Coordinates of C-alpha atoms and ligand atoms in Angstrom, one line a residue:
M1 CA 71.2 103.5 99.0
T2 CA 69.5 104.3 102.2
D3 CA 71.2 104.4 105.8
S4 CA 69.6 101.1 106.5
N5 CA 72.0 99.6 104.1
R6 CA 74.9 100.7 106.2
I7 CA 77.0 98.0 107.3
I8 CA 78.8 98.9 110.6
I9 CA 82.0 97.7 110.7
F10 CA 83.4 96.6 114.0
D11 CA 86.9 95.9 114.3
T12 CA 88.3 93.6 117.0
T13 CA 92.1 93.0 115.8
L14 CA 92.8 94.6 119.3
R15 CA 90.8 92.0 121.3
D16 CA 90.1 88.2 119.8
G17 CA 92.8 89.0 117.0
E18 CA 95.1 89.4 120.0
Q19 CA 94.0 86.7 121.4
S20 CA 95.7 84.4 118.1
P21 CA 98.8 82.5 120.5
G22 CA 101.4 84.8 119.6
A23 CA 99.9 87.9 118.3
S24 CA 100.6 89.7 121.8
M25 CA 100.9 93.6 120.9
N26 CA 102.4 96.0 123.4
L27 CA 100.8 99.2 124.6
E28 CA 102.6 101.5 121.9
E29 CA 101.7 98.9 118.8
K30 CA 98.2 98.8 119.9
V31 CA 97.6 102.8 120.2
L32 CA 99.5 102.1 116.2
V33 CA 97.0 99.9 115.4
A34 CA 94.2 101.4 116.6
Q35 CA 95.1 104.8 115.0
A36 CA 95.8 103.3 111.5
L37 CA 92.0 101.7 112.3
D38 CA 90.5 105.0 112.6
S39 CA 91.9 106.4 109.5
L40 CA 90.8 103.4 108.2
G41 CA 87.4 104.4 109.0
V42 CA 86.0 101.6 111.0
D43 CA 82.8 102.3 113.2
V44 CA 83.9 100.5 116.5
I45 CA 87.4 99.3 117.9
E46 CA 87.3 96.9 120.3
A47 CA 90.4 97.6 122.2
G48 CA 90.7 95.0 124.2
F49 CA 89.6 93.0 127.3
A50 CA 90.1 95.7 130.2
I51 CA 89.7 93.4 133.2
A52 CA 92.0 90.8 131.8
S53 CA 95.3 92.5 133.2
K54 CA 96.7 96.1 134.1
G55 CA 98.5 95.9 130.7
D56 CA 95.3 95.2 129.1
F57 CA 93.5 98.2 131.0
E58 CA 95.9 100.7 130.3
A59 CA 96.3 99.9 126.4
V60 CA 92.0 99.8 126.0
Q61 CA 92.2 103.1 128.0
E62 CA 95.2 104.8 126.1
V63 CA 93.1 104.0 122.8
A64 CA 90.4 105.3 124.4
R65 CA 92.3 108.6 124.8
T66 CA 93.5 108.6 121.4
V67 CA 91.1 107.6 119.1
K68 CA 89.2 110.7 117.5
N69 CA 86.3 108.9 115.2
A70 CA 85.5 105.5 116.1
T71 CA 83.9 104.4 119.2
V72 CA 86.0 102.5 121.7
C73 CA 85.1 99.5 123.1
S74 CA 86.0 96.8 125.8
L75 CA 85.0 93.3 126.4
A76 CA 83.3 92.2 129.8
R77 CA 82.2 89.3 131.0
A78 CA 78.9 89.2 132.9
V79 CA 80.2 90.0 136.1
K80 CA 80.4 93.5 137.7
A81 CA 84.0 93.8 138.2
D82 CA 84.8 93.2 134.6
I83 CA 82.1 95.9 133.7
E84 CA 83.5 98.2 136.0
A85 CA 87.2 97.9 134.5
A86 CA 85.8 98.2 131.0
G87 CA 83.4 101.3 132.0
E88 CA 86.9 103.1 133.7
A89 CA 89.1 102.1 130.9
I90 CA 86.7 103.4 127.8
K91 CA 86.1 106.3 130.0
P92 CA 88.3 109.2 128.2
A93 CA 87.0 108.0 124.6
K94 CA 84.6 110.4 122.9
R95 CA 82.6 107.6 122.1
K96 CA 82.3 104.5 124.0
R97 CA 81.0 101.1 124.1
I98 CA 80.7 98.0 126.6
H99 CA 80.8 94.5 124.9
T100 CA 79.0 92.0 127.7
F101 CA 78.7 88.7 126.9
I102 CA 77.6 84.9 128.6
S103 CA 77.0 81.9 126.8
T104 CA 73.8 80.4 125.6
S105 CA 74.6 77.0 124.5
P106 CA 73.4 73.6 126.1
L107 CA 76.7 73.0 126.2
H108 CA 78.7 76.0 126.9
M109 CA 75.8 76.8 130.0
K110 CA 76.0 73.1 131.5
Y111 CA 79.7 72.5 131.1
K112 CA 81.5 75.8 131.2
L113 CA 79.2 77.9 133.1
K114 CA 77.4 75.4 135.6
M115 CA 74.5 77.4 135.3
E116 CA 70.7 77.0 134.7
P117 CA 69.2 78.5 131.9
E118 CA 67.3 80.9 134.0
Q119 CA 70.4 81.7 135.8
V120 CA 72.1 82.9 132.8
V121 CA 68.7 84.9 131.7
E122 CA 69.3 86.7 135.3
K123 CA 73.1 87.4 134.8
I124 CA 71.8 88.8 131.2
K125 CA 69.6 91.2 133.0
E126 CA 71.8 92.2 135.6
S127 CA 75.0 93.1 133.5
I128 CA 73.5 94.7 130.9
S129 CA 71.5 97.4 133.4
Y130 CA 74.7 97.5 135.0
A131 CA 77.0 98.1 131.8
R132 CA 74.4 100.9 131.2
K133 CA 75.3 103.0 134.1
Y134 CA 78.9 103.7 132.1
T135 CA 77.4 104.3 128.7
D136 CA 74.3 104.0 126.9
D137 CA 76.0 102.1 124.0
V138 CA 75.9 98.4 125.2
E139 CA 76.9 95.1 123.2
W140 CA 75.4 91.9 124.3
S141 CA 76.9 88.8 123.0
C142 CA 75.2 85.5 123.5
E143 CA 78.5 83.5 123.3
D144 CA 78.1 80.1 121.0
G145 CA 75.0 81.6 119.8
S146 CA 75.3 79.8 116.8
R147 CA 74.8 76.5 118.3
T148 CA 71.9 77.5 120.8
E149 CA 68.6 76.6 120.7
H150 CA 66.4 78.6 118.9
D151 CA 63.5 79.4 121.0
F152 CA 65.6 80.1 124.3
L153 CA 68.1 82.2 121.9
C154 CA 65.2 84.8 120.9
H155 CA 64.2 84.8 124.5
T156 CA 67.7 85.8 125.8
I157 CA 68.1 88.4 122.9
E158 CA 64.5 90.0 123.9
T159 CA 65.7 90.1 127.5
A160 CA 68.9 91.9 126.7
I161 CA 67.2 94.2 124.6
K162 CA 64.6 95.1 127.2
A163 CA 67.7 95.4 129.8
G164 CA 69.0 98.2 127.5
A165 CA 71.2 96.4 125.1
T166 CA 71.8 98.4 121.5
T167 CA 73.4 95.8 119.7
I168 CA 73.0 92.2 119.9
N169 CA 75.9 90.0 118.6
L170 CA 75.5 86.6 117.4
P171 CA 78.7 84.9 117.6
D172 CA 79.7 81.6 115.7
T173 CA 81.9 81.0 118.4
V174 CA 83.3 77.7 117.1
G175 CA 83.5 78.6 113.5
Y176 CA 80.9 75.9 113.2
A177 CA 78.2 77.7 110.8
L178 CA 77.2 77.1 107.3
P179 CA 76.3 80.2 105.3
G180 CA 72.6 79.1 104.4
S181 CA 71.5 78.0 107.7
F182 CA 73.5 81.2 109.6
G183 CA 71.2 83.4 107.2
E184 CA 68.4 81.4 108.2
L185 CA 69.2 82.1 112.2
V186 CA 69.4 85.4 111.5
K187 CA 66.0 85.7 109.7
I188 CA 64.6 83.9 112.9
I189 CA 66.0 86.5 115.3
M190 CA 64.9 89.5 112.9
N191 CA 61.3 87.8 112.5
R192 CA 61.1 86.3 115.8
V193 CA 62.2 88.6 118.6
P194 CA 59.4 91.3 119.0
N195 CA 61.7 94.0 120.1
M196 CA 64.1 93.5 117.3
D197 CA 63.6 96.8 115.6
K198 CA 65.2 98.4 118.8
A199 CA 68.5 97.2 118.5
V200 CA 71.3 96.5 116.0
L201 CA 71.8 92.9 114.9
S202 CA 75.5 92.2 114.3
V203 CA 77.4 89.1 113.8
H204 CA 80.8 87.8 114.7
C205 CA 82.0 84.7 112.7
H206 CA 85.2 82.5 113.6
N207 CA 87.1 80.5 110.4
D208 CA 87.4 77.3 111.8
L209 CA 85.9 75.9 108.7
G210 CA 87.0 78.3 106.4
L211 CA 83.8 80.1 106.3
A212 CA 83.6 83.2 108.4
V213 CA 83.6 85.9 105.5
A214 CA 81.1 83.9 103.6
N215 CA 78.8 83.3 106.8
S216 CA 79.2 87.2 107.6
L217 CA 77.9 87.8 104.5
A218 CA 75.1 85.4 104.2
A219 CA 74.1 87.0 107.8
V220 CA 73.9 90.7 106.5
Q221 CA 71.8 89.5 103.3
A222 CA 69.7 88.3 106.0
G223 CA 68.9 91.5 107.9
A224 CA 72.1 91.7 110.0
R225 CA 73.4 95.2 110.5
Q226 CA 77.1 95.0 112.3
I227 CA 79.8 92.6 111.0
E228 CA 83.1 91.9 113.8
C229 CA 86.0 91.3 112.0
T230 CA 89.9 91.5 112.4
I231 CA 93.0 92.6 110.0
N232 CA 94.1 89.6 107.6
G233 CA 91.3 87.7 109.9
I234 CA 93.4 87.0 112.8
G235 CA 92.3 85.7 115.8
E236 CA 91.3 82.9 118.3
R237 CA 92.2 79.4 116.5
A238 CA 91.6 80.0 112.8
G239 CA 90.9 83.5 113.1
N240 CA 88.2 85.7 112.6
A241 CA 86.3 86.9 109.3
A242 CA 88.8 89.1 107.7
L243 CA 88.1 92.6 107.6
E244 CA 89.6 93.5 104.1
E245 CA 87.8 90.5 102.5
V246 CA 84.2 91.4 104.0
V247 CA 84.5 95.3 103.0
M248 CA 85.9 94.4 99.4
A249 CA 83.2 91.8 98.6
I250 CA 80.8 94.4 99.5
K251 CA 82.5 97.2 97.8
T252 CA 83.1 94.7 94.5
R253 CA 79.8 92.4 94.3
N254 CA 77.4 95.4 95.2
D255 CA 74.7 94.1 92.6
Q256 CA 74.6 91.3 94.9
L257 CA 75.4 92.8 98.2
P258 CA 73.6 96.3 98.0
F259 CA 75.4 97.7 101.2
T260 CA 77.9 100.4 102.3
T261 CA 80.7 100.6 104.7
G262 CA 82.7 103.5 105.8
I263 CA 86.1 101.9 105.3
V264 CA 88.3 103.8 103.2
T265 CA 89.5 101.0 101.0
E266 CA 92.6 102.5 99.9
R267 CA 94.1 101.9 103.2
L268 CA 93.5 98.4 103.5
T269 CA 96.5 97.4 102.0
R270 CA 99.2 99.4 104.6
T271 CA 96.8 98.8 107.5
S272 CA 97.1 95.1 106.8
R273 CA 101.0 95.1 106.6
L274 CA 101.2 97.1 109.6
V275 CA 99.5 94.6 111.4
S276 CA 101.3 91.9 109.7
Q277 CA 104.5 93.8 110.9
I278 CA 103.5 94.4 114.3
T279 CA 101.9 91.0 115.4
G280 CA 105.0 89.3 113.1
F281 CA 102.3 87.5 111.7
A282 CA 103.3 87.0 107.8
V283 CA 100.2 87.2 105.2
Q284 CA 100.3 84.4 103.0
K285 CA 101.1 85.3 99.4
N286 CA 98.0 84.3 98.0
K287 CA 95.8 85.6 100.7
A288 CA 92.6 87.4 99.2
I289 CA 92.9 91.4 98.8
V290 CA 96.0 92.0 100.6
G291 CA 98.4 88.9 99.8
A292 CA 101.4 89.7 97.3
N293 CA 100.0 87.9 94.7
A294 CA 96.5 89.2 94.8
F295 CA 97.1 91.1 91.8
A296 CA 99.8 89.4 90.2
H297 CA 99.4 88.0 87.1
E298 CA 102.3 85.1 86.0
S299 CA 100.9 82.9 83.1
G300 CA 101.2 84.1 79.5
I301 CA 97.5 83.9 78.9
H302 CA 96.5 86.0 81.9
Q303 CA 99.1 88.7 81.1
H304 CA 98.0 89.1 77.3
G305 CA 94.2 89.3 78.7
M306 CA 95.5 92.2 81.2
L307 CA 97.5 93.9 78.4
A308 CA 94.3 93.9 76.3
H309 CA 91.9 95.0 79.0
S310 CA 92.2 94.8 82.9
E311 CA 89.1 93.7 83.3
T312 CA 89.6 90.7 81.7
Y313 CA 91.4 89.0 84.9
E314 CA 90.9 91.7 87.2
I315 CA 87.4 91.9 89.7
M316 CA 88.7 95.2 91.4
T317 CA 91.8 97.4 90.9
P318 CA 94.9 97.1 92.9
A319 CA 94.6 100.9 93.8
S320 CA 91.1 100.2 95.2
V321 CA 92.8 98.5 98.1
G322 CA 96.0 101.0 98.3
V323 CA 98.4 99.0 95.9
T324 CA 99.7 101.9 93.9
E325 CA 100.8 102.0 90.4
T326 CA 104.9 103.0 90.8
T327 CA 104.9 106.6 89.1
L328 CA 108.2 107.5 90.5
V329 CA 111.0 105.2 90.4
M330 CA 113.6 105.8 93.4
G331 CA 117.2 105.3 93.2
K332 CA 120.3 106.6 94.6
H333 CA 120.1 109.9 92.7
S334 CA 116.9 110.9 93.9
G335 CA 116.5 113.7 95.9
S336 CA 114.5 114.7 99.4
H337 CA 111.8 116.3 97.4
A338 CA 111.4 113.1 95.3
F339 CA 111.5 110.8 98.5
G340 CA 108.8 113.0 100.2
E341 CA 106.4 112.8 97.1
K342 CA 107.0 109.0 96.8
L343 CA 105.9 108.9 100.4
K344 CA 103.1 110.7 99.7
E345 CA 102.3 108.2 96.7
L346 CA 102.4 105.3 99.4
G347 CA 100.1 107.2 101.9
F348 CA 102.7 108.0 104.6
D349 CA 102.7 112.1 105.9
L350 CA 105.6 112.0 107.9
G351 CA 106.9 115.0 110.0
E352 CA 110.4 116.8 109.1
N353 CA 112.0 115.2 111.7
A354 CA 110.7 111.9 110.6
L355 CA 111.3 112.6 107.0
A356 CA 114.8 113.5 107.0
E357 CA 115.7 110.6 109.3
A358 CA 113.8 108.2 106.7
F359 CA 115.6 110.0 103.8
A360 CA 119.0 109.1 105.6
Q361 CA 118.1 105.6 105.5
F362 CA 116.7 105.5 102.2
K363 CA 120.1 107.5 101.1
A364 CA 122.2 104.4 102.8
L365 CA 120.1 101.8 101.4
A366 CA 120.3 102.7 98.1
D367 CA 124.1 103.1 98.1
R368 CA 123.7 99.1 98.9
K369 CA 120.7 98.2 97.0
K370 CA 120.3 98.7 92.9
E371 CA 116.5 98.4 92.9
I372 CA 114.7 100.3 95.6
Y373 CA 111.0 98.9 95.5
D374 CA 108.0 100.6 97.1
E375 CA 107.6 97.8 99.5
D376 CA 111.3 98.6 100.7
I377 CA 110.5 102.3 101.4
I378 CA 107.5 101.5 103.7
A379 CA 109.9 99.0 105.5
L380 CA 111.8 102.0 106.3
V381 CA 109.2 104.3 107.6
N382 CA 107.4 101.4 109.6
P383 CA 107.5 101.4 113.0
G384 CA 110.9 99.8 114.8
V385 CA 113.7 101.5 112.7
H386 CA 114.2 104.7 114.4
Q387 CA 117.5 104.5 116.5
R388 CA 117.9 108.2 117.6
D389 CA 117.9 108.9 121.5
E390 CA 117.6 105.2 122.0
K391 CA 119.3 103.7 125.2
L392 CA 121.2 101.1 123.0
Q393 CA 122.2 101.9 119.6
F394 CA 123.6 99.7 116.8
V395 CA 127.0 100.7 115.9
S396 CA 128.5 97.5 113.2
L397 CA 128.5 93.5 113.0
Q398 CA 131.0 91.8 111.8
V399 CA 130.4 88.1 111.4
A400 CA 131.9 85.1 110.4
C401 CA 130.1 81.6 109.7
G402 CA 129.8 79.1 107.5
S403 CA 130.4 75.1 107.4
K404 CA 133.9 75.2 109.6
G405 CA 132.7 76.8 112.8
P406 CA 132.9 78.5 115.3
Q407 CA 130.1 81.2 114.3
T408 CA 131.4 84.5 116.0
A409 CA 129.8 87.8 115.9
A410 CA 131.7 91.2 116.7
L411 CA 129.4 93.3 117.8
V412 CA 129.9 97.1 118.6
M413 CA 126.9 98.8 120.3
K414 CA 126.1 102.1 122.6
V415 CA 124.7 101.8 125.9
D416 CA 123.4 105.1 126.7
G417 CA 125.6 107.1 124.4
K418 CA 128.9 105.0 125.4
E419 CA 130.8 102.6 123.0
H420 CA 131.3 99.5 123.7
S421 CA 132.5 96.2 121.9
V422 CA 132.4 92.3 122.0
T423 CA 133.2 89.2 120.0
S424 CA 131.1 86.3 120.8
E425 CA 130.7 82.5 119.8
G426 CA 127.4 80.9 119.0
N427 CA 125.4 77.9 117.5
G428 CA 125.2 80.0 114.3
P429 CA 125.7 83.5 113.3
V430 CA 122.2 84.4 114.8
D431 CA 123.1 82.9 118.0
A432 CA 126.2 84.5 118.0
T433 CA 125.1 88.1 117.4
F434 CA 122.0 87.8 120.2
K435 CA 124.6 86.6 122.6
A436 CA 126.9 89.6 121.8
I437 CA 124.0 91.7 122.5
Q438 CA 123.5 89.8 126.0
S439 CA 126.7 90.1 126.7
L440 CA 126.9 94.0 126.0
Y441 CA 123.8 94.5 127.7
P442 CA 122.6 92.0 129.9
H443 CA 118.9 91.2 130.8
Q444 CA 116.2 88.8 131.8
A445 CA 114.1 88.8 128.6
K446 CA 113.5 85.4 126.9
L447 CA 113.3 85.4 123.1
E448 CA 110.1 84.0 122.2
L449 CA 110.0 84.7 118.3
Y450 CA 112.6 85.0 115.3
Q451 CA 111.2 86.2 112.4
V452 CA 112.5 86.9 109.1
H453 CA 110.8 87.6 106.0
A454 CA 111.8 89.2 102.3
V455 CA 110.5 92.3 101.9
T456 CA 110.9 92.1 98.1
K457 CA 112.3 89.6 95.4
G458 CA 116.0 89.2 94.6
T459 CA 119.5 88.0 96.5
D460 CA 119.8 91.9 97.9
A461 CA 116.1 91.8 99.1
Q462 CA 115.7 93.4 102.4
A463 CA 115.2 91.0 105.1
E464 CA 112.5 92.0 107.7
V465 CA 112.9 90.6 110.9
T466 CA 110.7 90.5 114.1
V467 CA 112.2 89.5 117.5
R468 CA 109.6 89.0 120.1
L469 CA 111.1 88.9 123.6
V470 CA 109.2 88.3 127.0
D471 CA 110.0 89.6 130.5
E472 CA 107.6 89.0 133.5
G473 CA 104.9 88.4 131.2
Q474 CA 105.3 91.5 129.1
V475 CA 105.8 91.4 125.5
Y476 CA 107.9 93.3 123.4
N477 CA 108.3 93.4 119.8
G478 CA 111.6 94.9 117.8
H479 CA 111.4 95.0 113.9
S480 CA 114.3 95.9 111.6
A481 CA 114.8 95.8 107.9
D482 CA 118.5 95.5 106.2
P483 CA 119.6 93.7 103.0
D484 CA 121.9 92.1 105.5
T485 CA 119.8 89.4 107.6
L486 CA 122.3 89.5 110.4
V487 CA 122.3 93.3 110.5
A488 CA 118.6 93.4 110.6
S489 CA 118.2 90.8 113.4
A490 CA 120.5 92.3 115.5
R491 CA 118.5 96.0 115.1
A492 CA 115.5 94.2 115.8
Y493 CA 116.7 92.7 118.7
I494 CA 118.0 96.0 119.6
N495 CA 114.8 97.7 118.9
A496 CA 112.8 95.2 120.7
L497 CA 115.1 95.9 124.1
N498 CA 114.6 99.6 123.5
V499 CA 111.0 98.8 123.7
Q500 CA 111.7 97.1 127.0
H501 CA 113.5 100.3 128.4
R502 CA 111.1 102.7 127.1
Q503 CA 108.0 101.3 128.7
K504 CA 109.6 100.7 131.7
G505 CA 110.8 104.4 131.9
R506 CA 106.9 105.2 131.1
K507 CA 105.7 103.1 134.1
R508 CA 107.9 104.8 136.4
G509 CA 107.1 108.0 134.5
G510 CA 103.5 107.7 135.1
D511 CA 100.3 108.3 133.0
G512 CA 101.3 112.0 131.4
Q513 CA 104.4 110.8 130.2
L514 CA 102.7 107.8 128.7
R515 CA 100.1 110.2 127.0
R516 CA 102.9 112.7 125.5
E517 CA 104.6 109.7 123.8
A518 CA 101.1 108.2 122.6
A519 CA 100.3 111.6 120.9
A520 CA 103.8 111.9 119.6
I521 CA 103.2 108.4 117.4
Ligands
LIG601 O1 83.6 84.3 119.7 C1 83.1 84.8 120.3 O2 81.9 84.2 120.7 C2 83.5 85.8 121.2 C3 82.4 86.6 122.2 C4 83.5 87.2 123.4 C5 82.0 87.9 121.2 O3 84.9 86.5 120.9
LIG602 ZN1 85.5 85.6 119.0

């Protein structure tokens, strides 16, 4: 295997993924995802679109400060102000890239840009030369490339490379391509663009026809060496190529796809779970690689085959994507040492304080729940459940509900360390609970998402709740898990309010505080 077969994995979960309606992440969450992507071994992290808003700029900058190995990239249109914002935001990164783009298809040039092809070519030259003032690593995308006339496409790519682009990205912006013809298009570019050997050819496929992964793989077979993708395939409309699927296809079918990536595949499941938890986008059960059923064998014939030899029905092992066989069974008699070992087995390396806190929560859970699954423990240590030193702290909740209303919630909550209680009525128990929180801590933030998901099977399963609040255009996500859905709901709501409080405080505290907090995550 030579280096020419190494595929660069460019992750755009924080940019195209975040453009999924409802997938907004706040700065802290973006930093957490970026750290997870860095540990996963992605080569390039597209951290955002710096010009889009102050929040986007700060998030790209914070990711640039935090990431240790990957190249950090910001998107920019072919506009000076965009490139300046991108260049400034990525400045703190060890390795930095600007990704600039302009549409090249007849449809986009005429109706979206209202430009003649020659004007677009001029913009390409200007934008790339300007981006090169900030970094030598400049990527250029021909938006709607798969619907661009071939001669013009090759001409724009040649121009971009001459102007200094080191990566050329061919997007299938509207998810229109089919694997055969997309592969052919890659070959046309490889053969016809005279200076193509001076840049890496990349692809960026959308999933409108469910073909994003197939198109990406056809492209690398035809000569592309970078794939742009997202965790769980999130992204505009039907999403982007799913990173975990692309990577595992290459790993599992290396006979047909003789390529390598730098991805630590054993971290795929936990990264998928983190992104799902933060965005509130549940992963469908039958999703390839990271779905809950991806390695479940239900039918008798399959189970029999599996017992005889796992390869009868398994083309890759669960362990290879980070689904570990349970070697330590946890219960209420388990001690802190075993709990620490279990966390290591699940891939979490917590500091002393966080470990002690998680162990206390585990003990409380084990008192209430007979069987503790790995998923229960993961839900405990994932972000959003910590209460220590927070402005608002959940103390207790008593709910009356059922067909004979009114439904009421009696909530006790600490605000700045002082205990307050209230009983509120609502249109159902969740509404009553949220009204109780509102009455103890009046706020303007509006509820945008309330989502419940059972962590495991069984009627005593923990409910994992995501609450998304929006205030002055900013998004604040809260998460919690508890066998009692209403307790989890109250805690998740309170968590979102604490996130809001922390972020507002941090804005007041300035940059130094921001960096200290990011370093502590
Ligand atoms: O889908 C697309 O064309 C994009 C570009 C900005 C690369 O996301
Ligand atoms: Zn896209």
